[in-house]
PDB file of C-alpha atoms and ligand atoms in Angstrom:
ATOM      1  CA  MET V   1      37.207 102.350 112.455  1.00 36.00           C
ATOM      2  CA  SER V   2      38.841  99.865 114.743  1.00 37.00           C
ATOM      3  CA  ASP V   3      39.888  96.470 113.464  1.00 39.00           C
ATOM      4  CA  THR V   4      40.339  94.918 116.879  1.00 42.00           C
ATOM      5  CA  PRO V   5      38.787  91.589 117.802  1.00 42.00           C
ATOM      6  CA  HIS V   6      37.003  93.392 120.633  1.00 46.00           C
ATOM      7  CA  ASN V   7      34.935  95.379 118.171  1.00 45.00           C
ATOM      8  CA  ASP V   8      34.024  92.621 115.762  1.00 51.00           C
ATOM      9  CA  ASN V   9      30.655  91.086 116.332  1.00 63.00           C
ATOM     10  CA  ASN V  10      31.591  87.633 115.190  1.00 79.00           C
ATOM     11  CA  LYS V  11      32.122  84.307 116.900  1.00 83.00           C
ATOM     12  CA  SER V  12      35.883  84.578 116.714  1.00 83.00           C
ATOM     13  CA  SER V  13      35.952  87.843 118.652  1.00 81.00           C
ATOM     14  CA  GLU V  14      34.010  86.298 121.532  1.00 87.00           C
ATOM     15  CA  ILE V  15      36.812  83.868 122.278  1.00 90.00           C
ATOM     16  CA  SER V  16      38.854  85.219 125.165  1.00 91.00           C
ATOM     17  CA  ARG V  17      42.564  85.755 124.723  1.00 91.00           C
ATOM     18  CA  ARG V  18      45.622  86.822 126.656  1.00 90.00           C
ATOM     19  CA  GLY V  19      46.765  90.392 126.271  1.00 94.00           C
ATOM     20  CA  LEU V  20      50.081  91.116 124.581  1.00 97.00           C
ATOM     21  CA  VAL V  21      52.722  93.806 124.776  1.00 98.00           C
ATOM     22  CA  LEU V  22      53.666  95.380 121.451  1.00 98.00           C
ATOM     23  CA  VAL V  23      57.074  97.041 121.562  1.00 98.00           C
ATOM     24  CA  LEU V  24      57.971  99.688 119.008  1.00 98.00           C
ATOM     25  CA  SER V  25      61.650 100.616 118.934  1.00 97.00           C
ATOM     26  CA  SER V  26      63.580 102.769 116.509  1.00 96.00           C
ATOM     27  CA  PRO V  27      66.224 105.441 116.466  1.00 92.00           C
ATOM     28  CA  SER V  28      64.793 108.885 117.293  1.00 85.00           C
ATOM     29  CA  GLY V  29      63.367 110.482 114.164  1.00 84.00           C
ATOM     30  CA  ALA V  30      62.220 107.329 112.353  1.00 90.00           C
ATOM     31  CA  GLY V  31      58.558 108.261 112.785  1.00 89.00           C
ATOM     32  CA  LYS V  32      57.800 105.890 115.628  1.00 93.00           C
ATOM     33  CA  SER V  33      55.717 108.392 117.648  1.00 91.00           C
ATOM     34  CA  THR V  34      53.483 109.087 114.640  1.00 94.00           C
ATOM     35  CA  LEU V  35      53.007 105.351 114.104  1.00 97.00           C
ATOM     36  CA  ALA V  36      52.236 104.811 117.785  1.00 96.00           C
ATOM     37  CA  ARG V  37      49.700 107.654 117.816  1.00 95.00           C
ATOM     38  CA  HIS V  38      47.926 106.305 114.747  1.00 97.00           C
ATOM     39  CA  LEU V  39      47.724 102.827 116.230  1.00 97.00           C
ATOM     40  CA  LEU V  40      46.217 104.144 119.456  1.00 97.00           C
ATOM     41  CA  GLU V  41      43.684 106.241 117.552  1.00 97.00           C
ATOM     42  CA  THR V  42      42.520 103.399 115.341  1.00 97.00           C
ATOM     43  CA  ASP V  43      42.563 100.479 117.746  1.00 96.00           C
ATOM     44  CA  ASN V  44      40.743 100.723 121.037  1.00 93.00           C
ATOM     45  CA  ALA V  45      42.011  97.411 122.417  1.00 94.00           C
ATOM     46  CA  ILE V  46      45.548  98.693 122.834  1.00 97.00           C
ATOM     47  CA  GLN V  47      46.677 101.191 125.427  1.00 96.00           C
ATOM     48  CA  MET V  48      49.925 103.166 125.617  1.00 96.00           C
ATOM     49  CA  SER V  49      52.232 102.490 128.497  1.00 97.00           C
ATOM     50  CA  VAL V  50      53.226 105.936 129.788  1.00 97.00           C
ATOM     51  CA  SER V  51      56.889 105.823 130.770  1.00 97.00           C
ATOM     52  CA  VAL V  52      58.609 107.762 133.495  1.00 98.00           C
ATOM     53  CA  THR V  53      61.560 109.920 132.479  1.00 98.00           C
ATOM     54  CA  THR V  54      63.990 112.235 134.192  1.00 98.00           C
ATOM     55  CA  ARG V  55      64.433 114.369 131.074  1.00 96.00           C
ATOM     56  CA  PRO V  56      62.648 117.739 130.949  1.00 96.00           C
ATOM     57  CA  PRO V  57      59.429 117.992 128.901  1.00 96.00           C
ATOM     58  CA  ARG V  58      59.718 119.253 125.327  1.00 90.00           C
ATOM     59  CA  SER V  59      57.324 121.968 124.242  1.00 90.00           C
ATOM     60  CA  GLY V  60      53.836 120.542 123.826  1.00 93.00           C
ATOM     61  CA  GLU V  61      54.495 117.455 125.918  1.00 94.00           C
ATOM     62  CA  VAL V  62      51.946 116.793 128.640  1.00 96.00           C
ATOM     63  CA  ASP V  63      52.841 115.265 131.993  1.00 98.00           C
ATOM     64  CA  GLY V  64      50.956 112.010 132.483  1.00 96.00           C
ATOM     65  CA  THR V  65      50.199 111.672 128.756  1.00 94.00           C
ATOM     66  CA  ASP V  66      53.549 111.732 126.961  1.00 93.00           C
ATOM     67  CA  TYR V  67      55.586 110.794 130.019  1.00 96.00           C
ATOM     68  CA  HIS V  68      55.472 111.021 133.758  1.00 98.00           C
ATOM     69  CA  PHE V  69      58.215 113.581 134.253  1.00 98.00           C
ATOM     70  CA  ILE V  70      60.008 112.749 137.494  1.00 98.00           C
ATOM     71  CA  SER V  71      63.190 113.592 139.383  1.00 97.00           C
ATOM     72  CA  LEU V  72      66.276 111.370 139.358  1.00 97.00           C
ATOM     73  CA  ASP V  73      65.656 110.653 143.063  1.00 97.00           C
ATOM     74  CA  LYS V  74      62.143 109.413 142.370  1.00 98.00           C
ATOM     75  CA  PHE V  75      63.414 107.363 139.388  1.00 98.00           C
ATOM     76  CA  GLN V  76      66.041 105.628 141.512  1.00 97.00           C
ATOM     77  CA  HIS V  77      63.474 105.030 144.258  1.00 98.00           C
ATOM     78  CA  MET V  78      61.132 103.359 141.737  1.00 98.00           C
ATOM     79  CA  GLN V  79      64.002 101.212 140.424  1.00 97.00           C
ATOM     80  CA  LYS V  80      64.906 100.095 143.947  1.00 97.00           C
ATOM     81  CA  ASN V  81      61.299  99.292 144.845  1.00 98.00           C
ATOM     82  CA  ASP V  82      60.836  97.164 141.729  1.00 96.00           C
ATOM     83  CA  GLU V  83      58.120  99.527 140.501  1.00 97.00           C
ATOM     84  CA  LEU V  84      59.589  99.531 136.989  1.00 98.00           C
ATOM     85  CA  LEU V  85      59.210  96.613 134.604  1.00 97.00           C
ATOM     86  CA  GLU V  86      62.334  97.811 132.804  1.00 97.00           C
ATOM     87  CA  SER V  87      64.515 100.885 132.897  1.00 97.00           C
ATOM     88  CA  ALA V  88      67.444 102.351 131.028  1.00 94.00           C
ATOM     89  CA  MET V  89      69.605 105.410 130.723  1.00 91.00           C
ATOM     90  CA  VAL V  90      69.101 106.968 127.277  1.00 84.00           C
ATOM     91  CA  PHE V  91      70.933 110.199 126.365  1.00 77.00           C
ATOM     92  CA  ASP V  92      71.968 110.574 130.048  1.00 88.00           C
ATOM     93  CA  ASN V  93      68.355 110.514 131.204  1.00 95.00           C
ATOM     94  CA  GLY V  94      66.507 107.791 133.058  1.00 97.00           C
ATOM     95  CA  TYR V  95      63.537 106.128 131.323  1.00 97.00           C
ATOM     96  CA  GLY V  96      61.358 103.351 132.680  1.00 98.00           C
ATOM     97  CA  THR V  97      58.046 101.524 132.362  1.00 98.00           C
ATOM     98  CA  PRO V  98      55.783 101.515 135.442  1.00 97.00           C
ATOM     99  CA  ARG V  99      54.962  97.888 136.203  1.00 95.00           C
ATOM    100  CA  LYS V 100      51.484  98.069 137.752  1.00 95.00           C
ATOM    101  CA  PRO V 101      49.413  99.501 134.848  1.00 94.00           C
ATOM    102  CA  VAL V 102      50.931  96.972 132.446  1.00 95.00           C
ATOM    103  CA  GLU V 103      50.156  94.021 134.675  1.00 92.00           C
ATOM    104  CA  ASP V 104      46.578  95.233 135.187  1.00 91.00           C
ATOM    105  CA  TRP V 105      45.995  95.642 131.447  1.00 91.00           C
ATOM    106  CA  LEU V 106      47.440  92.264 130.541  1.00 89.00           C
ATOM    107  CA  ALA V 107      45.391  90.569 133.244  1.00 84.00           C
ATOM    108  CA  ALA V 108      42.270  92.120 131.703  1.00 87.00           C
ATOM    109  CA  GLY V 109      43.149  90.587 128.321  1.00 86.00           C
ATOM    110  CA  ARG V 110      44.009  93.940 126.781  1.00 92.00           C
ATOM    111  CA  ASP V 111      47.124  94.929 124.845  1.00 97.00           C
ATOM    112  CA  VAL V 112      49.773  97.448 125.785  1.00 98.00           C
ATOM    113  CA  LEU V 113      52.010  99.493 123.499  1.00 98.00           C
ATOM    114  CA  PHE V 114      55.587 100.222 124.600  1.00 97.00           C
ATOM    115  CA  ASP V 115      57.721 102.893 122.964  1.00 95.00           C
ATOM    116  CA  ILE V 116      61.046 101.873 124.479  1.00 96.00           C
ATOM    117  CA  ASP V 117      64.640 101.399 123.352  1.00 94.00           C
ATOM    118  CA  TRP V 118      66.585  98.180 122.734  1.00 96.00           C
ATOM    119  CA  GLN V 119      67.859  98.013 126.327  1.00 95.00           C
ATOM    120  CA  GLY V 120      64.341  98.071 127.754  1.00 96.00           C
ATOM    121  CA  THR V 121      63.192  95.593 125.117  1.00 97.00           C
ATOM    122  CA  GLN V 122      65.843  93.086 126.189  1.00 97.00           C
ATOM    123  CA  GLN V 123      64.699  93.416 129.807  1.00 97.00           C
ATOM    124  CA  VAL V 124      60.998  92.960 129.086  1.00 97.00           C
ATOM    125  CA  HIS V 125      61.820  90.025 126.816  1.00 97.00           C
ATOM    126  CA  GLU V 126      63.355  88.269 129.839  1.00 94.00           C
ATOM    127  CA  LYS V 127      60.211  88.942 131.877  1.00 92.00           C
ATOM    128  CA  LEU V 128      57.312  88.664 129.464  1.00 92.00           C
ATOM    129  CA  ARG V 129      58.601  86.188 126.844  1.00 92.00           C
ATOM    130  CA  ASP V 130      55.575  84.968 124.847  1.00 92.00           C
ATOM    131  CA  ASP V 131      53.476  87.979 125.826  1.00 94.00           C
ATOM    132  CA  LEU V 132      55.882  90.227 123.955  1.00 97.00           C
ATOM    133  CA  VAL V 133      55.813  91.182 120.267  1.00 98.00           C
ATOM    134  CA  ARG V 134      58.836  93.247 119.212  1.00 98.00           C
ATOM    135  CA  VAL V 135      58.702  95.568 116.208  1.00 98.00           C
ATOM    136  CA  PHE V 136      61.659  97.619 115.011  1.00 98.00           C
ATOM    137  CA  VAL V 137      60.995 100.693 112.860  1.00 98.00           C
ATOM    138  CA  LEU V 138      63.765 101.561 110.399  1.00 97.00           C
ATOM    139  CA  PRO V 139      64.010 104.883 108.555  1.00 95.00           C
ATOM    140  CA  PRO V 140      64.189 104.506 104.755  1.00 95.00           C
ATOM    141  CA  SER V 141      67.755 105.883 104.673  1.00 94.00           C
ATOM    142  CA  ALA V 142      70.453 107.586 106.722  1.00 91.00           C
ATOM    143  CA  ASP V 143      69.807 110.868 104.872  1.00 90.00           C
ATOM    144  CA  ASP V 144      66.122 110.704 105.703  1.00 91.00           C
ATOM    145  CA  LEU V 145      66.842 110.118 109.380  1.00 90.00           C
ATOM    146  CA  HIS V 146      69.268 113.017 109.414  1.00 85.00           C
ATOM    147  CA  ASP V 147      66.710 115.360 107.815  1.00 85.00           C
ATOM    148  CA  ARG V 148      63.954 114.340 110.201  1.00 85.00           C
ATOM    149  CA  LEU V 149      66.149 114.951 113.234  1.00 82.00           C
ATOM    150  CA  ILE V 150      67.163 118.387 112.004  1.00 80.00           C
ATOM    151  CA  ASN V 151      63.581 119.330 111.060  1.00 76.00           C
ATOM    152  CA  ARG V 152      62.258 118.265 114.410  1.00 68.00           C
ATOM    153  CA  ALA V 153      64.279 121.156 115.905  1.00 60.00           C
ATOM    154  CA  GLN V 154      62.860 120.485 119.331  1.00 64.00           C
ATOM    155  CA  ASP V 155      66.259 119.717 120.756  1.00 65.00           C
ATOM    156  CA  LYS V 156      69.449 121.719 120.944  1.00 73.00           C
ATOM    157  CA  ALA V 157      72.014 121.149 118.160  1.00 76.00           C
ATOM    158  CA  SER V 158      74.262 119.261 120.574  1.00 77.00           C
ATOM    159  CA  VAL V 159      71.377 116.918 121.422  1.00 74.00           C
ATOM    160  CA  VAL V 160      70.637 116.327 117.722  1.00 77.00           C
ATOM    161  CA  ALA V 161      74.282 115.385 117.157  1.00 80.00           C
ATOM    162  CA  LYS V 162      74.126 112.996 120.079  1.00 80.00           C
ATOM    163  CA  ARG V 163      70.931 111.434 118.770  1.00 79.00           C
ATOM    164  CA  MET V 164      72.555 110.858 115.379  1.00 85.00           C
ATOM    165  CA  ALA V 165      75.433 109.113 117.094  1.00 86.00           C
ATOM    166  CA  GLN V 166      72.979 107.006 119.102  1.00 86.00           C
ATOM    167  CA  ALA V 167      70.960 106.110 116.014  1.00 92.00           C
ATOM    168  CA  SER V 168      73.513 103.666 114.649  1.00 91.00           C
ATOM    169  CA  ASN V 169      73.760 102.028 118.064  1.00 94.00           C
ATOM    170  CA  GLU V 170      69.956 101.610 118.240  1.00 95.00           C
ATOM    171  CA  ILE V 171      69.787 100.327 114.637  1.00 96.00           C
ATOM    172  CA  SER V 172      72.521  97.772 115.344  1.00 97.00           C
ATOM    173  CA  HIS V 173      69.962  95.906 117.509  1.00 98.00           C
ATOM    174  CA  TRP V 174      67.413  95.453 114.686  1.00 98.00           C
ATOM    175  CA  ALA V 175      67.886  91.684 114.544  1.00 98.00           C
ATOM    176  CA  GLU V 176      66.717  91.248 118.149  1.00 98.00           C
ATOM    177  CA  TYR V 177      63.155  92.080 117.053  1.00 98.00           C
ATOM    178  CA  ASP V 178      60.386  89.800 115.772  1.00 98.00           C
ATOM    179  CA  TYR V 179      59.401  92.188 112.976  1.00 98.00           C
ATOM    180  CA  VAL V 180      61.150  95.006 111.136  1.00 98.00           C
ATOM    181  CA  VAL V 181      59.181  97.652 109.246  1.00 98.00           C
ATOM    182  CA  ILE V 182      60.704 100.324 107.014  1.00 97.00           C
ATOM    183  CA  ASN V 183      58.990 103.670 107.359  1.00 96.00           C
ATOM    184  CA  ASP V 184      59.316 105.020 103.815  1.00 94.00           C
ATOM    185  CA  ASP V 185      55.560 105.343 103.341  1.00 96.00           C
ATOM    186  CA  LEU V 186      53.559 106.117 106.470  1.00 96.00           C
ATOM    187  CA  LYS V 187      50.299 104.493 105.311  1.00 97.00           C
ATOM    188  CA  THR V 188      52.053 101.271 104.287  1.00 98.00           C
ATOM    189  CA  CYS V 189      53.894 101.155 107.565  1.00 97.00           C
ATOM    190  CA  GLN V 190      50.696 101.753 109.551  1.00 98.00           C
ATOM    191  CA  GLY V 191      49.076  98.894 107.648  1.00 98.00           C
ATOM    192  CA  GLU V 192      51.990  96.592 108.348  1.00 98.00           C
ATOM    193  CA  ILE V 193      51.873  97.269 112.079  1.00 98.00           C
ATOM    194  CA  ALA V 194      48.089  96.730 112.150  1.00 98.00           C
ATOM    195  CA  ALA V 195      48.598  93.429 110.293  1.00 98.00           C
ATOM    196  CA  ILE V 196      51.264  92.298 112.762  1.00 98.00           C
ATOM    197  CA  LEU V 197      48.964  93.056 115.676  1.00 97.00           C
ATOM    198  CA  LYS V 198      46.015  91.309 114.080  1.00 96.00           C
ATOM    199  CA  THR V 199      48.039  88.190 113.328  1.00 97.00           C
ATOM    200  CA  GLU V 200      49.637  88.050 116.751  1.00 97.00           C
ATOM    201  CA  ARG V 201      46.216  88.346 118.414  1.00 95.00           C
ATOM    202  CA  LEU V 202      45.068  85.321 116.419  1.00 95.00           C
ATOM    203  CA  LYS V 203      47.898  83.068 117.598  1.00 96.00           C
ATOM    204  CA  ARG V 204      46.509  79.905 119.141  1.00 96.00           C
ATOM    205  CA  PHE V 205      48.400  80.100 122.436  1.00 94.00           C
ATOM    206  CA  ARG V 206      46.983  83.587 123.121  1.00 93.00           C
ATOM    207  CA  ARG V 207      43.403  82.482 122.513  1.00 94.00           C
ATOM    208  CA  VAL V 208      42.831  80.827 125.840  1.00 92.00           C
ATOM    209  CA  GLY V 209      39.098  80.484 125.188  1.00 94.00           C
ATOM    210  CA  LEU V 210      39.623  78.189 122.193  1.00 96.00           C
ATOM    211  CA  SER V 211      39.801  74.951 124.214  1.00 96.00           C
ATOM    212  CA  ALA V 212      36.357  75.452 125.735  1.00 96.00           C
ATOM    213  CA  PHE V 213      34.969  76.545 122.364  1.00 96.00           C
ATOM    214  CA  VAL V 214      36.231  73.428 120.593  1.00 97.00           C
ATOM    215  CA  ARG V 215      35.262  71.121 123.461  1.00 97.00           C
ATOM    216  CA  GLU V 216      31.710  72.428 123.343  1.00 96.00           C
ATOM    217  CA  MET V 217      31.638  71.991 119.582  1.00 96.00           C
ATOM    218  CA  LEU V 218      32.901  68.415 119.775  1.00 98.00           C
ATOM    219  CA  GLU V 219      30.314  67.532 122.406  1.00 98.00           C
ATOM    220  CA  LYS V 220      27.580  68.517 119.980  1.00 97.00           C
ATOM    221  CA  LEU V 221      28.950  66.606 117.016  1.00 96.00           C
TER     222      LEU V 221
HETATM  223  P1  5GP D 301      62.552 110.669 123.781  1.00 92.22           P
HETATM  224  O1  5GP D 301      63.361 111.364 124.828  1.00 92.22           O
HETATM  225  O2  5GP D 301      62.896 111.111 122.385  1.00 92.22           O
HETATM  226  O3  5GP D 301      61.079 110.729 124.060  1.00 92.22           O
HETATM  227  O4  5GP D 301      62.943 109.125 123.858  1.00 92.22           O
HETATM  228  C1  5GP D 301      64.268 108.744 123.703  1.00 92.22           C
HETATM  229  C2  5GP D 301      64.359 107.239 123.637  1.00 92.22           C
HETATM  230  O5  5GP D 301      63.970 106.665 124.883  1.00 92.22           O
HETATM  231  C3  5GP D 301      63.467 106.605 122.580  1.00 92.22           C
HETATM  232  O6  5GP D 301      64.233 105.666 121.854  1.00 92.22           O
HETATM  233  C4  5GP D 301      62.411 105.905 123.379  1.00 92.22           C
HETATM  234  O7  5GP D 301      61.962 104.730 122.731  1.00 92.22           O
HETATM  235  C5  5GP D 301      63.153 105.562 124.653  1.00 92.22           C
HETATM  236  N1  5GP D 301      62.234 105.371 125.762  1.00 92.22           N
HETATM  237  C6  5GP D 301      61.121 106.067 126.060  1.00 92.22           C
HETATM  238  N2  5GP D 301      60.524 105.576 127.151  1.00 92.22           N
HETATM  239  C7  5GP D 301      61.282 104.538 127.564  1.00 92.22           C
HETATM  240  C8  5GP D 301      61.166 103.590 128.641  1.00 92.22           C
HETATM  241  O8  5GP D 301      60.252 103.600 129.453  1.00 92.22           O
HETATM  242  N3  5GP D 301      62.133 102.656 128.703  1.00 92.22           N
HETATM  243  C9  5GP D 301      63.171 102.585 127.841  1.00 92.22           C
HETATM  244  N4  5GP D 301      64.046 101.600 127.993  1.00 92.22           N
HETATM  245  N5  5GP D 301      63.295 103.445 126.816  1.00 92.22           N
HETATM  246  C10 5GP D 301      62.363 104.402 126.671  1.00 92.22           C
END
């Protein structure tokens, strides 16, 4: 069941609104991908922004769905041509958000989900300002994060060690986000993110159709 305004058959849902960008950031292994997947499955008014990356695909990852896997040459070309809304080097690999799909979705009054790091979040904050809602996902503890990274076992041991070292750097940017959720219970965390999205969609400045709605009402009073 979706709880998006687009699916509700009430007066409120008919009022047009601006789309928003929901950013989810966290250190690797805090459960962010699971949270993102759940949100996309349960809410049909939000679409994932598929990033480009120069890192090789992990087993099970699908080109065009998880990432657009591209060469470093192509990545640099996209950066130069301003085809990326933001970009960053993470773990020695290039990552970036293609600009065009995001702009098209926002223009259509739909929402876009970004799974990007703190560097990318700072860049999109400069560009999108009020259209951006930033959520940071914290693991419940350092031990938990460590266990999840080891259990994931998709990366080489050296990569896991690097990710652990990067985790404290990523976490140190928690206060740059609008919301912080602690992923100790998946269901609770999913509910919190859904609540954030619902509330942000209801903000007056996003609901561009409200003026006409109220004007019409006042004319009839
Ligand atoms: P992974 O390689 O594990 O999929 O992602 C590593 C990190 O890169 C994660 O923290 C993820 O949020 C970040 N990331 C993924 N896509 C992008 C992107 O397009 N831009 C930026 N800045 N970071 C990204």
